[in-house]
CSV table of C-alpha atoms in Angstrom, one decimal:
chain,number,residue,atom,x,y,z
A,1,MET,CA,11.2,-22.4,-46.4
A,2,ASN,CA,8.1,-20.9,-47.8
A,3,ASP,CA,7.4,-22.1,-51.4
A,4,ASP,CA,6.5,-18.6,-52.4
A,5,TYR,CA,10.1,-17.5,-51.9
A,6,ILE,CA,13.0,-18.1,-54.3
A,7,LEU,CA,15.4,-16.8,-51.6
A,8,SER,CA,15.4,-16.6,-47.8
A,9,MET,CA,18.4,-15.2,-46.0
A,10,LYS,CA,18.0,-15.6,-42.2
A,11,ASN,CA,19.9,-14.1,-39.3
A,12,ILE,CA,22.9,-13.1,-41.4
A,13,SER,CA,25.8,-11.5,-39.6
A,14,LYS,CA,29.2,-10.3,-41.0
A,15,SER,CA,32.0,-8.4,-39.3
A,16,PHE,CA,35.1,-6.7,-40.8
A,17,PRO,CA,38.0,-5.3,-38.7
A,18,GLY,CA,36.6,-2.5,-36.6
A,19,VAL,CA,33.0,-2.7,-37.9
A,20,LYS,CA,30.0,-5.0,-37.8
A,21,ALA,CA,28.7,-4.7,-41.4
A,22,LEU,CA,25.6,-6.9,-40.8
A,23,ASP,CA,23.9,-7.7,-37.6
A,24,ASN,CA,21.4,-10.6,-37.7
A,25,VAL,CA,19.6,-9.3,-40.9
A,26,GLN,CA,17.1,-11.1,-43.2
A,27,LEU,CA,15.9,-10.9,-46.7
A,28,HIS,CA,13.0,-12.9,-48.3
A,29,VAL,CA,12.5,-12.6,-52.1
A,30,ARG,CA,9.3,-13.9,-53.7
A,31,LYS,CA,9.4,-15.8,-56.9
A,32,GLY,CA,8.9,-13.8,-60.1
A,33,THR,CA,9.2,-10.4,-58.3
A,34,VAL,CA,11.5,-7.4,-58.2
A,35,HIS,CA,12.6,-6.9,-54.6
A,36,ALA,CA,14.2,-3.5,-53.8
A,37,LEU,CA,16.9,-3.5,-51.1
A,38,MET,CA,17.1,0.0,-49.7
A,39,GLY,CA,19.3,1.9,-47.2
A,40,GLU,CA,21.9,4.6,-46.9
A,41,ASN,CA,25.5,3.9,-47.9
A,42,GLY,CA,27.0,1.7,-45.2
A,43,ALA,CA,23.7,0.1,-44.4
A,44,GLY,CA,25.0,-3.3,-45.5
A,45,LYS,CA,23.2,-3.8,-48.8
A,46,SER,CA,26.3,-4.5,-50.9
A,47,THR,CA,27.8,-6.7,-48.1
A,48,LEU,CA,24.8,-8.9,-48.1
A,49,MET,CA,24.9,-9.2,-51.9
A,50,LYS,CA,28.5,-10.1,-51.8
A,51,ILE,CA,27.7,-12.9,-49.4
A,52,LEU,CA,24.9,-14.1,-51.7
A,53,ILE,CA,27.1,-14.1,-54.8
A,54,GLY,CA,30.0,-15.8,-53.0
A,55,ILE,CA,32.5,-13.0,-52.7
A,56,ASN,CA,32.5,-12.8,-48.9
A,57,PRO,CA,31.6,-15.6,-46.5
A,58,LYS,CA,28.9,-15.0,-43.8
A,59,ASP,CA,29.9,-15.2,-40.2
A,60,GLU,CA,26.4,-16.5,-39.1
A,61,GLY,CA,23.0,-17.3,-40.5
A,62,GLU,CA,21.3,-19.5,-43.1
A,63,ILE,CA,20.6,-19.2,-46.8
A,64,PHE,CA,17.8,-21.0,-48.6
A,65,PHE,CA,17.5,-20.9,-52.4
A,66,ASP,CA,15.0,-22.5,-54.6
A,67,GLY,CA,13.7,-24.8,-51.9
A,68,LYS,CA,16.9,-26.0,-50.3
A,69,GLN,CA,19.6,-24.7,-47.9
A,70,ILE,CA,22.9,-23.9,-49.5
A,71,GLU,CA,26.4,-22.8,-48.5
A,72,ILE,CA,27.7,-20.4,-51.2
A,73,LYS,CA,31.4,-21.1,-51.4
A,74,ASN,CA,32.3,-18.8,-54.3
A,75,THR,CA,30.9,-16.9,-57.3
A,76,ASN,CA,31.1,-20.0,-59.6
A,77,PHE,CA,28.9,-21.9,-57.1
A,78,ALA,CA,26.4,-19.0,-57.1
A,79,LEU,CA,26.3,-18.8,-60.9
A,80,HIS,CA,25.9,-22.5,-61.4
A,81,ASN,CA,23.0,-22.5,-58.9
A,82,GLY,CA,21.2,-19.7,-60.7
A,83,ILE,CA,22.3,-16.5,-59.0
A,84,SER,CA,24.0,-13.7,-61.0
A,85,MET,CA,24.9,-10.1,-60.2
A,86,ILE,CA,25.4,-6.8,-62.0
A,87,PHE,CA,27.9,-4.9,-59.9
A,88,GLN,CA,27.7,-1.2,-59.1
A,89,GLU,CA,31.4,-0.8,-60.1
A,90,LEU,CA,31.9,-2.0,-63.6
A,91,ASN,CA,34.8,-4.5,-64.2
A,92,PRO,CA,35.1,-4.9,-67.9
A,93,ILE,CA,38.3,-5.9,-69.7
A,94,PRO,CA,38.7,-2.9,-72.0
A,95,ASN,CA,40.9,-4.5,-74.7
A,96,MET,CA,38.6,-7.5,-75.2
A,97,THR,CA,35.5,-7.5,-77.4
A,98,VAL,CA,31.9,-7.5,-76.2
A,99,ALA,CA,31.6,-11.2,-77.0
A,100,GLU,CA,34.8,-12.0,-75.1
A,101,ASN,CA,33.7,-10.0,-72.1
A,102,ILE,CA,30.2,-11.7,-72.0
A,103,TYR,CA,31.5,-15.3,-72.3
A,104,ILE,CA,34.9,-15.0,-70.5
A,105,GLY,CA,35.5,-18.2,-68.6
A,106,ARG,CA,32.8,-20.1,-70.4
A,107,GLU,CA,33.8,-19.7,-74.1
A,108,PRO,CA,32.2,-22.2,-76.5
A,109,VAL,CA,34.6,-24.7,-78.0
A,110,LYS,CA,34.5,-26.7,-81.3
A,111,ASP,CA,33.2,-30.2,-81.2
A,112,LYS,CA,35.6,-32.8,-79.7
A,113,SER,CA,38.4,-30.2,-79.3
A,114,PHE,CA,39.7,-27.5,-76.9
A,115,PHE,CA,39.7,-24.8,-79.6
A,116,LEU,CA,37.6,-21.7,-79.2
A,117,ASP,CA,34.6,-21.6,-81.4
A,118,LYS,CA,34.8,-17.8,-82.0
A,119,LYS,CA,32.1,-17.8,-84.7
A,120,LYS,CA,29.6,-19.4,-82.3
A,121,MET,CA,30.6,-17.0,-79.5
A,122,ILE,CA,30.0,-14.0,-81.7
A,123,GLN,CA,26.7,-15.4,-83.0
A,124,ASP,CA,25.5,-16.3,-79.5
A,125,THR,CA,26.4,-12.7,-78.4
A,126,ARG,CA,24.6,-11.2,-81.4
A,127,ASP,CA,21.5,-13.3,-80.6
A,128,LEU,CA,21.6,-12.3,-76.9
A,129,LEU,CA,21.9,-8.6,-77.7
A,130,ASN,CA,19.2,-8.8,-80.4
A,131,ASN,CA,16.8,-10.4,-77.9
A,132,LEU,CA,17.5,-7.6,-75.5
A,133,LYS,CA,17.3,-5.0,-78.2
A,134,ILE,CA,20.8,-3.8,-77.5
A,135,ASP,CA,22.3,-2.3,-80.6
A,136,ILE,CA,26.0,-3.0,-80.1
A,137,ASP,CA,28.4,-5.0,-82.3
A,138,PRO,CA,29.7,-8.2,-80.5
A,139,LYS,CA,33.1,-7.5,-82.1
A,140,GLU,CA,33.4,-4.0,-80.7
A,141,LYS,CA,36.1,-3.6,-78.0
A,142,LEU,CA,34.9,-2.4,-74.6
A,143,VAL,CA,37.5,0.4,-74.6
A,144,ASP,CA,35.6,2.0,-77.5
A,145,LEU,CA,32.2,1.9,-75.8
A,146,SER,CA,30.7,4.6,-73.6
A,147,VAL,CA,30.1,4.0,-69.9
A,148,ALA,CA,26.3,3.6,-70.6
A,149,GLN,CA,27.0,1.0,-73.3
A,150,THR,CA,29.4,-0.9,-71.1
A,151,GLN,CA,26.7,-0.9,-68.4
A,152,MET,CA,24.2,-2.5,-70.9
A,153,ILE,CA,26.9,-5.2,-71.7
A,154,GLU,CA,27.2,-6.0,-68.0
A,155,ILE,CA,23.4,-6.3,-67.8
A,156,ALA,CA,23.4,-8.6,-70.9
A,157,LYS,CA,26.2,-10.7,-69.4
A,158,ALA,CA,24.2,-11.3,-66.1
A,159,ILE,CA,21.1,-12.3,-68.1
A,160,SER,CA,23.2,-14.6,-70.3
A,161,TYR,CA,23.6,-17.0,-67.4
A,162,ASN,CA,19.8,-17.8,-67.5
A,163,SER,CA,19.7,-17.2,-63.8
A,164,LYS,CA,16.7,-17.7,-61.5
A,165,LEU,CA,17.7,-14.6,-59.5
A,166,ILE,CA,19.6,-11.6,-60.8
A,167,ILE,CA,21.1,-9.0,-58.4
A,168,MET,CA,21.2,-5.5,-59.8
A,169,ASP,CA,23.4,-3.1,-57.8
A,170,GLU,CA,22.9,0.5,-59.0
A,171,PRO,CA,22.3,-0.7,-62.6
A,172,THR,CA,21.0,2.7,-63.8
A,173,SER,CA,23.7,4.9,-62.3
A,174,ALA,CA,25.5,5.4,-65.6
A,175,ILE,CA,22.8,5.0,-68.3
A,176,THR,CA,20.4,7.5,-69.9
A,177,GLU,CA,16.7,7.8,-69.1
A,178,LYS,CA,15.9,6.1,-72.4
A,179,GLU,CA,18.3,3.2,-71.6
A,180,CYS,CA,16.7,3.0,-68.1
A,181,ASP,CA,13.3,2.5,-69.6
A,182,HIS,CA,14.7,-0.1,-71.9
A,183,LEU,CA,16.3,-2.0,-68.9
A,184,PHE,CA,13.0,-1.9,-67.0
A,185,GLU,CA,11.2,-3.4,-70.1
A,186,ILE,CA,13.8,-6.3,-70.0
A,187,VAL,CA,13.2,-6.8,-66.3
A,188,LYS,CA,9.4,-6.9,-66.7
A,189,GLU,CA,9.7,-9.4,-69.5
A,190,LEU,CA,12.0,-11.7,-67.5
A,191,ARG,CA,9.8,-11.3,-64.4
A,192,GLU,CA,6.8,-12.5,-66.4
A,193,LYS,CA,8.9,-15.6,-67.2
A,194,GLY,CA,9.4,-16.3,-63.5
A,195,VAL,CA,12.9,-14.6,-63.0
A,196,SER,CA,13.3,-12.8,-59.7
A,197,PHE,CA,15.4,-9.7,-59.1
A,198,ILE,CA,17.1,-7.9,-56.2
A,199,PHE,CA,17.3,-4.3,-57.1
A,200,ILE,CA,19.5,-1.8,-55.3
A,201,THR,CA,19.2,1.9,-56.2
A,202,HIS,CA,19.3,5.4,-54.6
A,203,LYS,CA,16.8,6.7,-57.1
A,204,MET,CA,13.4,6.8,-55.3
A,205,ASP,CA,11.3,7.2,-58.5
A,206,GLU,CA,12.9,3.9,-59.9
A,207,VAL,CA,11.9,2.0,-56.8
A,208,PHE,CA,8.2,2.7,-57.1
A,209,GLN,CA,8.4,2.3,-60.9
A,210,ILE,CA,9.8,-1.3,-60.8
A,211,ALA,CA,9.7,-2.8,-57.3
A,212,ASP,CA,7.0,-5.2,-56.0
A,213,ASP,CA,8.5,-5.5,-52.5
A,214,ILE,CA,10.9,-3.3,-50.5
A,215,THR,CA,13.3,-4.2,-47.6
A,216,VAL,CA,15.2,-1.5,-45.7
A,217,PHE,CA,18.5,-1.8,-43.9
A,218,ARG,CA,20.1,0.8,-41.6
A,219,ASP,CA,23.6,0.7,-40.1
A,220,GLY,CA,23.9,-3.0,-40.8
A,221,GLN,CA,20.5,-3.9,-39.2
A,222,TYR,CA,17.2,-5.1,-40.7
A,223,ILE,CA,14.5,-2.4,-40.3
A,224,GLY,CA,11.6,-4.0,-42.1
A,225,SER,CA,9.9,-5.2,-45.4
A,226,GLU,CA,6.8,-4.0,-47.1
A,227,ARG,CA,4.9,-4.2,-50.3
A,228,ALA,CA,5.9,-1.2,-52.5
A,229,GLU,CA,2.3,-0.1,-52.9
A,230,ASN,CA,2.1,0.5,-49.1
A,231,LEU,CA,5.0,3.0,-49.1
A,232,ASN,CA,5.7,6.4,-50.6
A,233,ASN,CA,8.9,8.5,-51.0
A,234,GLN,CA,8.7,10.2,-47.6
A,235,LYS,CA,7.9,7.0,-45.6
A,236,LEU,CA,10.7,5.2,-47.4
A,237,ILE,CA,13.3,7.9,-46.7
A,238,GLU,CA,12.3,8.0,-43.0
A,239,LEU,CA,12.8,4.2,-42.8
A,240,MET,CA,16.2,4.5,-44.5
A,241,VAL,CA,17.7,7.4,-42.5
A,242,GLY,CA,15.7,7.1,-39.2
A,243,ARG,CA,14.7,10.7,-39.5
A,244,GLU,CA,12.7,13.1,-41.7
A,245,ILE,CA,14.7,15.0,-44.3
A,246,THR,CA,12.8,18.2,-45.0
A,247,HIS,CA,15.4,20.1,-46.8
A,248,MET,CA,16.8,17.9,-49.6
A,249,PHE,CA,18.0,20.9,-51.5
A,250,PRO,CA,19.1,23.5,-48.9
A,251,LYS,CA,19.8,26.2,-51.5
A,252,GLU,CA,20.3,29.7,-49.9
A,253,GLU,CA,20.1,33.0,-51.7
A,254,VAL,CA,23.7,34.2,-51.8
A,255,PRO,CA,24.5,37.6,-53.4
A,256,LEU,CA,26.4,36.9,-56.6
A,257,GLY,CA,29.6,38.8,-57.1
A,258,GLU,CA,31.8,39.5,-60.1
A,259,VAL,CA,32.6,37.1,-62.9
A,260,VAL,CA,35.5,34.9,-61.8
A,261,MET,CA,35.7,32.7,-64.9
A,262,SER,CA,34.7,33.2,-68.6
A,263,VAL,CA,34.7,30.5,-71.1
A,264,GLU,CA,34.6,31.7,-74.7
A,265,GLY,CA,34.4,29.6,-77.9
A,266,LEU,CA,35.8,26.5,-76.3
A,267,THR,CA,36.0,23.8,-79.0
A,268,LYS,CA,37.3,20.2,-79.5
A,269,LYS,CA,36.3,18.9,-82.8
A,270,GLY,CA,33.8,16.0,-82.6
A,271,VAL,CA,33.4,16.5,-78.8
A,272,PHE,CA,32.2,20.0,-78.0
A,273,GLN,CA,31.9,23.2,-80.1
A,274,ASP,CA,31.8,26.9,-79.3
A,275,VAL,CA,31.1,26.6,-75.6
A,276,ASN,CA,30.4,29.9,-73.9
A,277,PHE,CA,29.5,30.7,-70.3
A,278,ASP,CA,30.4,32.8,-67.3
A,279,LEU,CA,30.8,31.8,-63.7
A,280,LYS,CA,30.2,34.3,-60.9
A,281,LYS,CA,31.6,34.5,-57.4
A,282,GLY,CA,29.2,32.7,-54.9
A,283,GLU,CA,27.3,31.0,-57.7
A,284,ILE,CA,26.3,27.4,-58.1
A,285,LEU,CA,26.2,26.9,-61.9
A,286,GLY,CA,24.4,23.7,-62.9
A,287,PHE,CA,25.2,21.8,-66.1
A,288,ALA,CA,22.4,19.7,-67.5
A,289,GLY,CA,22.1,17.5,-70.6
A,290,LEU,CA,21.7,14.0,-71.7
A,291,MET,CA,24.6,11.5,-71.6
A,292,GLY,CA,27.0,12.3,-74.3
A,293,ALA,CA,26.2,16.0,-74.3
A,294,GLY,CA,29.9,16.9,-73.7
A,295,ARG,CA,29.5,18.4,-70.2
A,296,THR,CA,32.3,16.3,-68.6
A,297,GLU,CA,34.6,16.8,-71.5
A,298,VAL,CA,34.3,20.6,-71.3
A,299,MET,CA,35.2,20.5,-67.6
A,300,GLU,CA,38.2,18.2,-68.3
A,301,ALA,CA,39.4,20.7,-70.8
A,302,ILE,CA,39.1,23.6,-68.4
A,303,PHE,CA,40.9,21.6,-65.7
A,304,GLY,CA,43.8,20.8,-68.1
A,305,TYR,CA,43.1,17.0,-68.1
A,306,LYS,CA,42.3,17.0,-71.8
A,307,LYS,CA,43.2,19.7,-74.3
A,308,ALA,CA,40.7,21.9,-76.2
A,309,GLU,CA,41.7,22.8,-79.8
A,310,SER,CA,40.5,26.4,-79.6
A,311,GLY,CA,38.7,28.9,-77.3
A,312,THR,CA,39.7,31.0,-74.3
A,313,ILE,CA,39.4,30.6,-70.6
A,314,VAL,CA,39.7,33.8,-68.5
A,315,LEU,CA,40.2,33.3,-64.8
A,316,ASN,CA,40.1,36.3,-62.5
A,317,GLY,CA,40.7,38.6,-65.5
A,318,ARG,CA,43.7,36.6,-66.8
A,319,VAL,CA,43.8,34.2,-69.8
A,320,VAL,CA,44.8,30.8,-68.6
A,321,ASP,CA,45.6,27.6,-70.5
A,322,PHE,CA,46.3,24.8,-68.0
A,323,LYS,CA,48.6,22.2,-69.5
A,324,ASN,CA,47.8,19.7,-66.8
A,325,PRO,CA,45.6,19.4,-63.6
A,326,LYS,CA,48.6,20.4,-61.4
A,327,GLU,CA,48.5,23.9,-62.9
A,328,ALA,CA,44.7,24.1,-62.4
A,329,ILE,CA,45.1,23.1,-58.7
A,330,LYS,CA,47.8,25.7,-58.2
A,331,ALA,CA,45.3,28.3,-59.6
A,332,LYS,CA,42.7,27.2,-57.0
A,333,VAL,CA,40.5,25.2,-59.3
A,334,ALA,CA,39.4,21.7,-58.2
A,335,LEU,CA,37.6,18.9,-60.1
A,336,ILE,CA,35.8,16.0,-58.4
A,337,THR,CA,35.4,13.5,-61.2
A,338,GLU,CA,32.4,11.5,-62.3
A,339,ASP,CA,33.9,8.0,-61.7
A,340,ARG,CA,35.3,8.0,-58.1
A,341,LYS,CA,36.7,4.5,-58.4
A,342,LEU,CA,38.5,5.0,-61.8
A,343,THR,CA,39.7,8.6,-61.5
A,344,GLY,CA,39.0,9.8,-58.0
A,345,LEU,CA,40.4,7.3,-55.5
A,346,PHE,CA,43.6,5.5,-54.7
A,347,LEU,CA,41.9,2.3,-53.7
A,348,PRO,CA,44.9,0.4,-52.1
A,349,LEU,CA,45.6,3.4,-49.8
A,350,SER,CA,44.1,4.5,-46.5
A,351,VAL,CA,41.4,7.1,-45.9
A,352,ARG,CA,44.2,9.4,-44.6
A,353,ASP,CA,46.4,9.1,-47.7
A,354,ASN,CA,43.4,9.7,-50.0
A,355,MET,CA,42.4,12.8,-48.0
A,356,ILE,CA,45.8,14.6,-48.2
A,357,MET,CA,47.1,13.4,-51.6
A,358,PRO,CA,46.8,16.7,-53.6
A,359,SER,CA,48.2,18.7,-50.6
A,360,LEU,CA,51.2,16.6,-49.7
A,361,LYS,CA,53.6,19.6,-50.2
A,362,ASN,CA,51.6,21.6,-47.7
A,363,PHE,CA,52.3,18.9,-45.1
A,364,SER,CA,56.0,18.5,-45.6
A,365,LYS,CA,59.1,20.4,-44.6
A,366,PHE,CA,62.6,19.5,-45.8
A,367,GLY,CA,61.3,16.2,-47.1
A,368,PHE,CA,59.6,15.2,-43.8
A,369,LEU,CA,55.9,14.9,-43.3
A,370,LYS,CA,54.2,17.0,-40.6
A,371,LYS,CA,52.3,14.1,-39.1
A,372,LYS,CA,50.5,16.2,-36.4
A,373,ASN,CA,49.2,18.6,-39.1
A,374,ILE,CA,48.1,15.7,-41.2
A,375,GLU,CA,46.2,14.1,-38.3
A,376,LYS,CA,44.5,17.4,-37.4
A,377,THR,CA,43.4,18.1,-40.9
A,378,CYS,CA,42.1,14.6,-41.4
A,379,ALA,CA,40.2,14.7,-38.1
A,380,GLU,CA,38.6,18.0,-39.2
A,381,GLY,CA,37.6,16.5,-42.6
A,382,LYS,CA,36.1,13.4,-40.9
A,383,GLU,CA,34.1,15.6,-38.6
A,384,TRP,CA,33.0,18.2,-41.2
A,385,PHE,CA,31.5,15.5,-43.5
A,386,ALA,CA,30.5,12.9,-40.9
A,387,ILE,CA,32.7,10.3,-42.6
A,388,LYS,CA,32.0,6.8,-41.2
A,389,THR,CA,35.2,5.0,-40.8
A,390,PRO,CA,36.7,3.0,-37.9
A,391,ASN,CA,39.9,5.0,-38.2
A,392,MET,CA,42.0,6.9,-40.7
A,393,ASN,CA,44.1,3.9,-41.4
A,394,GLN,CA,41.1,2.0,-42.9
A,395,LYS,CA,41.6,1.3,-46.6
A,396,ILE,CA,39.4,3.6,-48.7
A,397,LYS,CA,38.1,0.6,-50.7
A,398,ASN,CA,36.4,-0.7,-47.6
A,399,LEU,CA,34.2,2.4,-47.2
A,400,SER,CA,30.7,2.7,-48.6
A,401,GLY,CA,30.3,4.7,-51.8
A,402,GLY,CA,28.8,7.7,-50.0
A,403,ASN,CA,31.7,7.9,-47.5
A,404,GLN,CA,34.2,7.5,-50.3
A,405,GLN,CA,32.6,10.5,-52.0
A,406,LYS,CA,32.9,12.5,-48.8
A,407,VAL,CA,36.6,11.7,-48.5
A,408,ILE,CA,37.1,12.9,-52.1
A,409,ILE,CA,35.3,16.2,-51.4
A,410,SER,CA,37.2,16.7,-48.1
A,411,ARG,CA,40.4,16.2,-50.0
A,412,TRP,CA,39.7,19.1,-52.3
A,413,VAL,CA,38.5,21.3,-49.4
A,414,VAL,CA,42.0,21.0,-48.0
A,415,THR,CA,43.4,22.7,-51.1
A,416,ASP,CA,41.1,25.8,-50.4
A,417,PRO,CA,39.8,26.0,-54.0
A,418,GLN,CA,38.1,29.2,-55.3
A,419,ILE,CA,36.3,27.2,-58.0
A,420,ILE,CA,35.2,23.7,-57.5
A,421,ILE,CA,33.8,21.5,-60.3
A,422,LEU,CA,31.6,18.6,-59.1
A,423,ASP,CA,30.8,16.0,-61.8
A,424,GLU,CA,27.8,13.9,-60.7
A,425,PRO,CA,28.6,14.6,-57.0
A,426,THR,CA,25.7,12.5,-55.6
A,427,ARG,CA,25.6,9.6,-58.1
A,428,GLY,CA,25.1,6.3,-56.4
A,429,ILE,CA,24.9,7.6,-52.9
A,430,ASP,CA,22.1,7.7,-50.4
A,431,VAL,CA,19.6,10.4,-49.6
A,432,GLY,CA,21.3,11.3,-46.3
A,433,ALA,CA,24.8,11.7,-47.9
A,434,LYS,CA,23.2,13.6,-50.8
A,435,SER,CA,21.7,16.1,-48.3
A,436,GLU,CA,25.1,16.6,-46.6
A,437,ILE,CA,26.8,17.2,-50.0
A,438,HIS,CA,24.2,19.7,-51.0
A,439,LYS,CA,24.7,21.6,-47.7
A,440,PHE,CA,28.5,21.6,-48.4
A,441,MET,CA,27.8,23.2,-51.8
A,442,THR,CA,25.7,25.9,-50.2
A,443,ASN,CA,28.4,26.6,-47.6
A,444,LEU,CA,31.0,27.0,-50.4
A,445,ALA,CA,28.7,29.6,-52.1
A,446,ARG,CA,28.2,31.4,-48.8
A,447,GLN,CA,31.9,31.7,-48.4
A,448,GLY,CA,32.2,33.4,-51.8
A,449,LYS,CA,33.5,30.4,-53.7
A,450,SER,CA,32.1,29.3,-57.0
A,451,VAL,CA,30.7,25.9,-57.8
A,452,ILE,CA,30.0,24.1,-61.1
A,453,MET,CA,27.8,21.1,-60.7
A,454,ILE,CA,27.2,18.6,-63.5
A,455,SER,CA,24.2,16.4,-62.7
A,456,SER,CA,22.0,14.0,-64.6
A,457,GLU,CA,19.3,14.3,-61.9
A,458,LEU,CA,17.0,17.1,-62.9
A,459,PRO,CA,15.5,17.7,-59.4
A,460,GLU,CA,19.1,18.2,-58.1
A,461,VAL,CA,19.9,20.7,-60.9
A,462,LEU,CA,16.7,22.6,-60.4
A,463,GLY,CA,17.0,22.5,-56.6
A,464,MET,CA,20.6,23.6,-56.3
A,465,SER,CA,21.5,25.9,-59.2
A,466,ASP,CA,21.5,29.7,-59.5
A,467,ARG,CA,21.7,29.3,-63.3
A,468,ILE,CA,21.6,26.2,-65.5
A,469,VAL,CA,23.7,25.7,-68.6
A,470,VAL,CA,22.1,23.1,-70.8
A,471,MET,CA,24.1,21.2,-73.5
A,472,HIS,CA,23.1,19.0,-76.4
A,473,GLU,CA,25.6,17.1,-78.6
A,474,GLY,CA,28.6,19.2,-77.5
A,475,ARG,CA,26.9,22.6,-77.8
A,476,VAL,CA,25.3,25.0,-75.2
A,477,THR,CA,21.7,25.2,-76.2
A,478,GLY,CA,20.5,27.5,-73.4
A,479,ILE,CA,21.3,29.1,-70.1
A,480,LEU,CA,18.3,29.3,-67.7
A,481,ASP,CA,17.7,31.2,-64.5
A,482,GLY,CA,17.4,28.6,-61.8
A,483,LYS,CA,14.5,30.5,-60.1
A,484,VAL,CA,12.2,30.0,-63.1
A,485,ALA,CA,13.6,26.9,-64.8
A,486,THR,CA,11.4,23.9,-65.1
A,487,GLN,CA,12.1,20.3,-65.8
A,488,GLU,CA,10.2,20.5,-69.1
A,489,LYS,CA,12.2,23.6,-70.2
A,490,VAL,CA,15.5,22.0,-69.4
A,491,MET,CA,14.6,18.8,-71.3
A,492,GLU,CA,13.5,21.0,-74.3
A,493,TYR,CA,17.0,22.5,-74.4
A,494,ALA,CA,18.7,19.1,-73.6
A,495,THR,CA,17.0,17.5,-76.6
A,496,ALA,CA,17.4,20.7,-78.8
A,497,VAL,CA,13.6,20.9,-79.1
A,498,VAL,CA,13.2,24.5,-78.0
A,499,ARG,CA,10.0,26.4,-78.4
A,500,ASP,CA,10.3,30.1,-77.9
């Protein structure tokens, strides 16, 4: 093994039933560097990292770490040998405190006893968070933290192991731009101390902001490695998808029709106040704002998932007050939630079951399921969205994030919605899948359906929206025409620093 490398993974292969996830791939990480591992969803990135952290065994290949060959039997072995990981899907224990979450399984004990030294654990946590400039109380319960705060705790936990190599799988997918800058400062400080990082992201700007080296996988195969300085966005995308993507935002001009929904004075004290906007037929209405602006909460209130205290929702000329999502779905309103794992998917079930779940009554007669109709609908959904799965019996949890997202979207297409709300529809998925979802949104608008899209990615908001509603701290601060809106103007409204 080359002494310059902290990690060398050679000729690694891994198969699951019906699919070869990794085919003779390699990864070489230099000491004291940030190495970006790039590829579309399903490329094999997370599979390789699960092998490295000890969750899945490899079928073939060799792993060399810190100068010696190792067999990683489990996660404890990896952690004790200096490898830790921040997972894409957060797994906190909500009713435990920050300190308990960080030190679970390795809690400090009092001298010459088996009793927990709670005081030391809290102080160690406070010291750790202070060193990382994370302003969160160690005694706070995870259930009371935001998604972004929970992500920062997961980052602190990984760093607390004093690892030589830290794997970061989509660490910025749920944090603000300010918190992202903070994270990168932490990474740079640790890199200067000799810590190495493997960084997985779908945000191109981040790659060139933080990475020293880049390795690309495609369909479970190794495509190549290169110094970051020798690549640019376009070259990297072509390596990842095997083709040039020229129309990332395929927005078409669609004649807008009448107003199909009006929201007037929608308020929930302490969450959002006096929210007003209209949605037109054939429109893609973007919602922009910083994390905590209240965008998701407004959509949950419209959909009947959480109750607003006052305000009016007028749908097709009729005042509605959905008491639950079932009523909203019946009225042809659909919501694709922000967190696909927590609120979007039925993880133990198959692709087929996930695809037809909201429409089961349409596939049954006298209590019996119409299996032929189900198979036909699922086959169409699989073809429409190019869903990569060995078969419809495959458990949804075994699919990549992008393919899971496509299944969720196809599920709601089956209900034939007139209004579809997409909350962060492309978060954590690759450029190829993003392009397909953008085309789907354009097709909906062309069919005369109306789309509300919440997105924290400003290029997406600007590229796909007819109009943009900007929110700040629970209020609508501006509604901009998509044709003339700029990133600077959106940010002025998102931070409530508006210059007329």
